[in-house]
Amino acid sequence: MSLLLLTIELTGLILGGSYLFFKHRQRVCSWVPQDDPRKWTGHGIEVAELKPQVEQVRRDYLAARQTARGVWFHRSLLGLARCAVMQLGFFRHRDTGENARDYGP
């Protein structure tokens, strides 16, 4: 019974692998690049019409950031980052005196 089961499983594995291989090969052979570099002539974009919209978004974003959170919020974030970095092993037991080992050659 186990030989029959092994044969069925191997046959299924071979058929599944063959199907995937042939589908992959078919996809690779029929692939055509969408943006052919030889056909691309290049062109610029007109940014004059985008500039006022970008400035508007910047003003709105900065105004919303300044009113929602003050300087103390950013200082507390810096303090949290400082504490997180101090917990890293590299900075935990570091000797900063003259007896510090030189790791150079």
JSON list of C-alpha atoms in Angstrom, two decimals, residues 20-99:
[
{"chain": "A", "resi": 20, "resn": "LEU", "atom": "CA", "xyz": [4.34, 25.03, -13.45]},
{"chain": "A", "resi": 21, "resn": "PHE", "atom": "CA", "xyz": [7.53, 24.81, -15.53]},
{"chain": "A", "resi": 22, "resn": "PHE", "atom": "CA", "xyz": [5.67, 24.93, -18.85]},
{"chain": "A", "resi": 23, "resn": "LYS", "atom": "CA", "xyz": [3.47, 27.84, -17.72]},
{"chain": "A", "resi": 24, "resn": "HIS", "atom": "CA", "xyz": [6.55, 29.73, -16.56]},
{"chain": "A", "resi": 25, "resn": "ARG", "atom": "CA", "xyz": [8.31, 29.02, -19.84]},
{"chain": "A", "resi": 26, "resn": "GLN", "atom": "CA", "xyz": [5.25, 30.15, -21.80]},
{"chain": "A", "resi": 27, "resn": "ARG", "atom": "CA", "xyz": [5.09, 33.38, -19.79]},
{"chain": "A", "resi": 28, "resn": "VAL", "atom": "CA", "xyz": [8.81, 34.08, -20.29]},
{"chain": "A", "resi": 29, "resn": "CYS", "atom": "CA", "xyz": [8.71, 33.41, -24.04]},
{"chain": "A", "resi": 30, "resn": "SER", "atom": "CA", "xyz": [5.64, 35.57, -24.65]},
{"chain": "A", "resi": 31, "resn": "TRP", "atom": "CA", "xyz": [6.82, 38.51, -22.53]},
{"chain": "A", "resi": 32, "resn": "VAL", "atom": "CA", "xyz": [7.09, 41.80, -24.39]},
{"chain": "A", "resi": 33, "resn": "PRO", "atom": "CA", "xyz": [8.45, 44.86, -22.59]},
{"chain": "A", "resi": 34, "resn": "GLN", "atom": "CA", "xyz": [5.80, 47.55, -22.25]},
{"chain": "A", "resi": 35, "resn": "ASP", "atom": "CA", "xyz": [8.24, 50.43, -22.34]},
{"chain": "A", "resi": 36, "resn": "ASP", "atom": "CA", "xyz": [10.74, 49.64, -25.05]},
{"chain": "A", "resi": 37, "resn": "PRO", "atom": "CA", "xyz": [13.76, 51.93, -24.53]},
{"chain": "A", "resi": 38, "resn": "ARG", "atom": "CA", "xyz": [14.31, 52.15, -28.29]},
{"chain": "A", "resi": 39, "resn": "LYS", "atom": "CA", "xyz": [10.83, 53.61, -28.78]},
{"chain": "A", "resi": 40, "resn": "TRP", "atom": "CA", "xyz": [11.05, 56.05, -25.87]},
{"chain": "A", "resi": 41, "resn": "THR", "atom": "CA", "xyz": [11.79, 59.53, -27.13]},
{"chain": "A", "resi": 42, "resn": "GLY", "atom": "CA", "xyz": [11.72, 61.26, -23.79]},
{"chain": "A", "resi": 43, "resn": "HIS", "atom": "CA", "xyz": [9.74, 64.30, -22.85]},
{"chain": "A", "resi": 44, "resn": "GLY", "atom": "CA", "xyz": [9.56, 66.75, -20.03]},
{"chain": "A", "resi": 45, "resn": "ILE", "atom": "CA", "xyz": [6.68, 67.61, -17.80]},
{"chain": "A", "resi": 46, "resn": "GLU", "atom": "CA", "xyz": [5.24, 71.03, -17.18]},
{"chain": "A", "resi": 47, "resn": "VAL", "atom": "CA", "xyz": [5.72, 71.74, -13.48]},
{"chain": "A", "resi": 48, "resn": "ALA", "atom": "CA", "xyz": [4.34, 75.27, -13.48]},
{"chain": "A", "resi": 49, "resn": "GLU", "atom": "CA", "xyz": [0.80, 73.99, -13.00]},
{"chain": "A", "resi": 50, "resn": "LEU", "atom": "CA", "xyz": [1.89, 71.58, -10.25]},
{"chain": "A", "resi": 51, "resn": "LYS", "atom": "CA", "xyz": [3.89, 74.06, -8.18]},
{"chain": "A", "resi": 52, "resn": "PRO", "atom": "CA", "xyz": [0.91, 75.92, -6.59]},
{"chain": "A", "resi": 53, "resn": "GLN", "atom": "CA", "xyz": [-0.72, 72.64, -5.61]},
{"chain": "A", "resi": 54, "resn": "VAL", "atom": "CA", "xyz": [2.50, 71.35, -4.03]},
{"chain": "A", "resi": 55, "resn": "GLU", "atom": "CA", "xyz": [2.93, 74.60, -2.10]},
{"chain": "A", "resi": 56, "resn": "GLN", "atom": "CA", "xyz": [-0.69, 74.39, -0.90]},
{"chain": "A", "resi": 57, "resn": "VAL", "atom": "CA", "xyz": [-0.16, 70.84, 0.37]},
{"chain": "A", "resi": 58, "resn": "ARG", "atom": "CA", "xyz": [3.04, 71.86, 2.13]},
{"chain": "A", "resi": 59, "resn": "ARG", "atom": "CA", "xyz": [1.38, 74.82, 3.85]},
{"chain": "A", "resi": 60, "resn": "ASP", "atom": "CA", "xyz": [-1.62, 72.77, 4.95]},
{"chain": "A", "resi": 61, "resn": "TYR", "atom": "CA", "xyz": [0.55, 69.92, 6.21]},
{"chain": "A", "resi": 62, "resn": "LEU", "atom": "CA", "xyz": [2.87, 72.15, 8.20]},
{"chain": "A", "resi": 63, "resn": "ALA", "atom": "CA", "xyz": [-0.03, 74.12, 9.67]},
{"chain": "A", "resi": 64, "resn": "ALA", "atom": "CA", "xyz": [-1.76, 70.92, 10.76]},
{"chain": "A", "resi": 65, "resn": "ARG", "atom": "CA", "xyz": [1.45, 69.55, 12.25]},
{"chain": "A", "resi": 66, "resn": "GLN", "atom": "CA", "xyz": [2.21, 72.70, 14.24]},
{"chain": "A", "resi": 67, "resn": "THR", "atom": "CA", "xyz": [-1.24, 73.07, 15.72]},
{"chain": "A", "resi": 68, "resn": "ALA", "atom": "CA", "xyz": [-1.75, 69.42, 16.58]},
{"chain": "A", "resi": 69, "resn": "ARG", "atom": "CA", "xyz": [1.55, 68.78, 18.29]},
{"chain": "A", "resi": 70, "resn": "GLY", "atom": "CA", "xyz": [3.89, 71.21, 19.88]},
{"chain": "A", "resi": 71, "resn": "VAL", "atom": "CA", "xyz": [7.60, 71.28, 20.53]},
{"chain": "A", "resi": 72, "resn": "TRP", "atom": "CA", "xyz": [7.24, 69.16, 23.66]},
{"chain": "A", "resi": 73, "resn": "PHE", "atom": "CA", "xyz": [5.89, 66.23, 21.66]},
{"chain": "A", "resi": 74, "resn": "HIS", "atom": "CA", "xyz": [8.95, 66.22, 19.40]},
{"chain": "A", "resi": 75, "resn": "ARG", "atom": "CA", "xyz": [11.29, 66.57, 22.36]},
{"chain": "A", "resi": 76, "resn": "SER", "atom": "CA", "xyz": [9.66, 63.61, 24.04]},
{"chain": "A", "resi": 77, "resn": "LEU", "atom": "CA", "xyz": [10.07, 61.60, 20.83]},
{"chain": "A", "resi": 78, "resn": "LEU", "atom": "CA", "xyz": [13.76, 62.47, 20.80]},
{"chain": "A", "resi": 79, "resn": "GLY", "atom": "CA", "xyz": [14.03, 61.37, 24.42]},
{"chain": "A", "resi": 80, "resn": "LEU", "atom": "CA", "xyz": [12.38, 58.04, 23.63]},
{"chain": "A", "resi": 81, "resn": "ALA", "atom": "CA", "xyz": [14.72, 57.51, 20.70]},
{"chain": "A", "resi": 82, "resn": "ARG", "atom": "CA", "xyz": [17.71, 58.33, 22.93]},
{"chain": "A", "resi": 83, "resn": "CYS", "atom": "CA", "xyz": [16.58, 55.77, 25.50]},
{"chain": "A", "resi": 84, "resn": "ALA", "atom": "CA", "xyz": [16.05, 53.13, 22.81]},
{"chain": "A", "resi": 85, "resn": "VAL", "atom": "CA", "xyz": [19.53, 53.68, 21.38]},
{"chain": "A", "resi": 86, "resn": "MET", "atom": "CA", "xyz": [21.10, 53.56, 24.85]},
{"chain": "A", "resi": 87, "resn": "GLN", "atom": "CA", "xyz": [19.59, 50.09, 25.34]},
{"chain": "A", "resi": 88, "resn": "LEU", "atom": "CA", "xyz": [21.49, 48.69, 22.34]},
{"chain": "A", "resi": 89, "resn": "GLY", "atom": "CA", "xyz": [24.37, 46.43, 23.26]},
{"chain": "A", "resi": 90, "resn": "PHE", "atom": "CA", "xyz": [26.95, 48.48, 21.37]},
{"chain": "A", "resi": 91, "resn": "PHE", "atom": "CA", "xyz": [26.35, 51.53, 23.55]},
{"chain": "A", "resi": 92, "resn": "ARG", "atom": "CA", "xyz": [25.60, 49.78, 26.83]},
{"chain": "A", "resi": 93, "resn": "HIS", "atom": "CA", "xyz": [29.09, 48.89, 28.13]},
{"chain": "A", "resi": 94, "resn": "ARG", "atom": "CA", "xyz": [31.25, 51.16, 26.07]},
{"chain": "A", "resi": 95, "resn": "ASP", "atom": "CA", "xyz": [34.53, 52.37, 27.57]},
{"chain": "A", "resi": 96, "resn": "THR", "atom": "CA", "xyz": [35.09, 55.98, 26.53]},
{"chain": "A", "resi": 97, "resn": "GLY", "atom": "CA", "xyz": [38.29, 56.58, 28.49]},
{"chain": "A", "resi": 98, "resn": "GLU", "atom": "CA", "xyz": [41.92, 56.31, 27.40]},
{"chain": "A", "resi": 99, "resn": "ASN", "atom": "CA", "xyz": [41.90, 52.56, 28.11]}
]
